[in-house]
Amino acid sequence: LGDGAYIKLMLYKNGTLFKTLAQVNNGAAADVVVNGSTEVTMNGTTDYVELFIEHNHGADRSTIGTEATTSFWGSRIRRDES
């Protein structure tokens, strides 16, 4: 990333930004790794999440999205109602 540039990893819930999980700013190495975690309350039927990466470098940049380099995990955490 060049001076003043950033790359962000953002989590959207139902089409709306829920949380910026990571942001790496200017001066980063050529290969940037971003990751993050959070808890999201969902209704179990219609809620959905999406991940997006954004940069402002000013030119096209590639992402390496292979099975070996990309992962997304989700777990259901259930509250005991008894």
mmCIF file of C-alpha atoms in Angstrom:
data_model
loop_
_atom_site.group_PDB
_atom_site.id
_atom_site.type_symbol
_atom_site.label_atom_id
_atom_site.label_comp_id
_atom_site.label_asym_id
_atom_site.label_seq_id
_atom_site.Cartn_x
_atom_site.Cartn_y
_atom_site.Cartn_z
ATOM 1 C CA LEU A 1 0.000 0.000 0.000
ATOM 2 C CA GLY A 2 1.212 3.439 -0.798
ATOM 3 C CA ASP A 3 1.176 6.532 1.391
ATOM 4 C CA GLY A 4 -2.350 7.403 2.487
ATOM 5 C CA ALA A 5 -3.730 4.063 1.268
ATOM 6 C CA TYR A 6 -5.700 1.536 3.296
ATOM 7 C CA ILE A 7 -7.295 -1.882 2.985
ATOM 8 C CA LYS A 8 -10.352 -2.813 5.067
ATOM 9 C CA LEU A 9 -12.189 -6.037 5.869
ATOM 10 C CA MET A 10 -15.853 -5.324 6.539
ATOM 11 C CA LEU A 11 -18.714 -7.518 7.733
ATOM 12 C CA TYR A 12 -22.204 -6.703 6.503
ATOM 13 C CA LYS A 13 -25.400 -8.038 8.078
ATOM 14 C CA ASN A 14 -28.535 -8.011 5.927
ATOM 15 C CA GLY A 15 -26.865 -5.656 3.426
ATOM 16 C CA THR A 16 -25.750 -3.041 5.989
ATOM 17 C CA LEU A 17 -22.277 -2.482 7.412
ATOM 18 C CA PHE A 18 -22.181 -4.256 10.782
ATOM 19 C CA LYS A 19 -18.502 -3.890 11.677
ATOM 20 C CA THR A 20 -15.123 -3.061 10.171
ATOM 21 C CA LEU A 21 -13.138 -6.104 11.264
ATOM 22 C CA ALA A 22 -9.691 -4.864 10.224
ATOM 23 C CA GLN A 23 -7.967 -1.912 8.621
ATOM 24 C CA VAL A 24 -4.335 -1.756 7.501
ATOM 25 C CA ASN A 25 -3.022 1.705 6.637
ATOM 26 C CA ASN A 26 -0.225 3.139 4.473
ATOM 27 C CA GLY A 27 3.250 1.750 4.500
ATOM 28 C CA ALA A 28 2.190 -1.895 4.631
ATOM 29 C CA ALA A 29 4.146 -4.632 2.916
ATOM 30 C CA ALA A 30 3.292 -5.692 -0.621
ATOM 31 C CA ASP A 31 1.291 -8.701 0.618
ATOM 32 C CA VAL A 32 -1.252 -7.647 3.241
ATOM 33 C CA VAL A 33 -3.158 -10.093 5.438
ATOM 34 C CA VAL A 34 -6.393 -8.978 7.103
ATOM 35 C CA ASN A 35 -8.486 -10.957 9.538
ATOM 36 C CA GLY A 36 -11.002 -10.379 12.284
ATOM 37 C CA SER A 37 -13.704 -11.880 14.431
ATOM 38 C CA THR A 38 -16.928 -10.784 16.079
ATOM 39 C CA GLU A 39 -20.240 -12.092 17.396
ATOM 40 C CA VAL A 40 -23.386 -11.360 15.410
ATOM 41 C CA THR A 41 -26.877 -11.954 16.769
ATOM 42 C CA MET A 42 -29.017 -13.477 14.027
ATOM 43 C CA ASN A 43 -32.669 -14.522 13.913
ATOM 44 C CA GLY A 44 -31.949 -17.993 12.494
ATOM 45 C CA THR A 45 -34.197 -17.665 9.458
ATOM 46 C CA THR A 46 -33.705 -14.551 7.299
ATOM 47 C CA ASP A 47 -30.539 -12.854 8.592
ATOM 48 C CA TYR A 48 -27.378 -13.224 6.501
ATOM 49 C CA VAL A 49 -23.793 -11.944 6.574
ATOM 50 C CA GLU A 50 -21.338 -10.973 3.838
ATOM 51 C CA LEU A 51 -17.627 -10.068 3.866
ATOM 52 C CA PHE A 52 -16.134 -7.317 1.714
ATOM 53 C CA ILE A 53 -12.603 -6.030 1.189
ATOM 54 C CA GLU A 54 -12.095 -2.385 0.194
ATOM 55 C CA HIS A 55 -8.970 -0.416 -0.686
ATOM 56 C CA ASN A 56 -8.280 3.125 -1.810
ATOM 57 C CA HIS A 57 -4.954 2.505 -3.518
ATOM 58 C CA GLY A 58 -6.185 4.158 -6.700
ATOM 59 C CA ALA A 59 -5.396 1.255 -9.025
ATOM 60 C CA ASP A 60 -6.625 -2.287 -9.482
ATOM 61 C CA ARG A 61 -5.318 -4.724 -6.899
ATOM 62 C CA SER A 62 -5.711 -8.483 -6.853
ATOM 63 C CA THR A 63 -6.808 -10.645 -3.961
ATOM 64 C CA ILE A 64 -5.652 -14.198 -3.505
ATOM 65 C CA GLY A 65 -8.858 -16.055 -2.763
ATOM 66 C CA THR A 66 -7.804 -19.667 -3.011
ATOM 67 C CA GLU A 67 -8.958 -22.437 -0.690
ATOM 68 C CA ALA A 68 -5.512 -22.433 0.917
ATOM 69 C CA THR A 69 -5.500 -18.681 1.639
ATOM 70 C CA THR A 70 -9.131 -17.826 2.414
ATOM 71 C CA SER A 71 -11.443 -19.039 5.136
ATOM 72 C CA PHE A 72 -14.711 -17.998 6.751
ATOM 73 C CA TRP A 73 -16.025 -19.641 9.904
ATOM 74 C CA GLY A 74 -19.389 -19.422 11.576
ATOM 75 C CA SER A 75 -20.667 -21.039 14.745
ATOM 76 C CA ARG A 76 -24.026 -21.055 16.400
ATOM 77 C CA ILE A 77 -23.858 -19.974 20.020
ATOM 78 C CA ARG A 78 -27.100 -20.902 21.692
ATOM 79 C CA ARG A 79 -28.335 -19.559 24.965
ATOM 80 C CA ASP A 80 -29.734 -22.178 27.334
ATOM 81 C CA GLU A 81 -33.409 -21.274 27.798
ATOM 82 C CA SER A 82 -33.994 -23.691 30.722
#
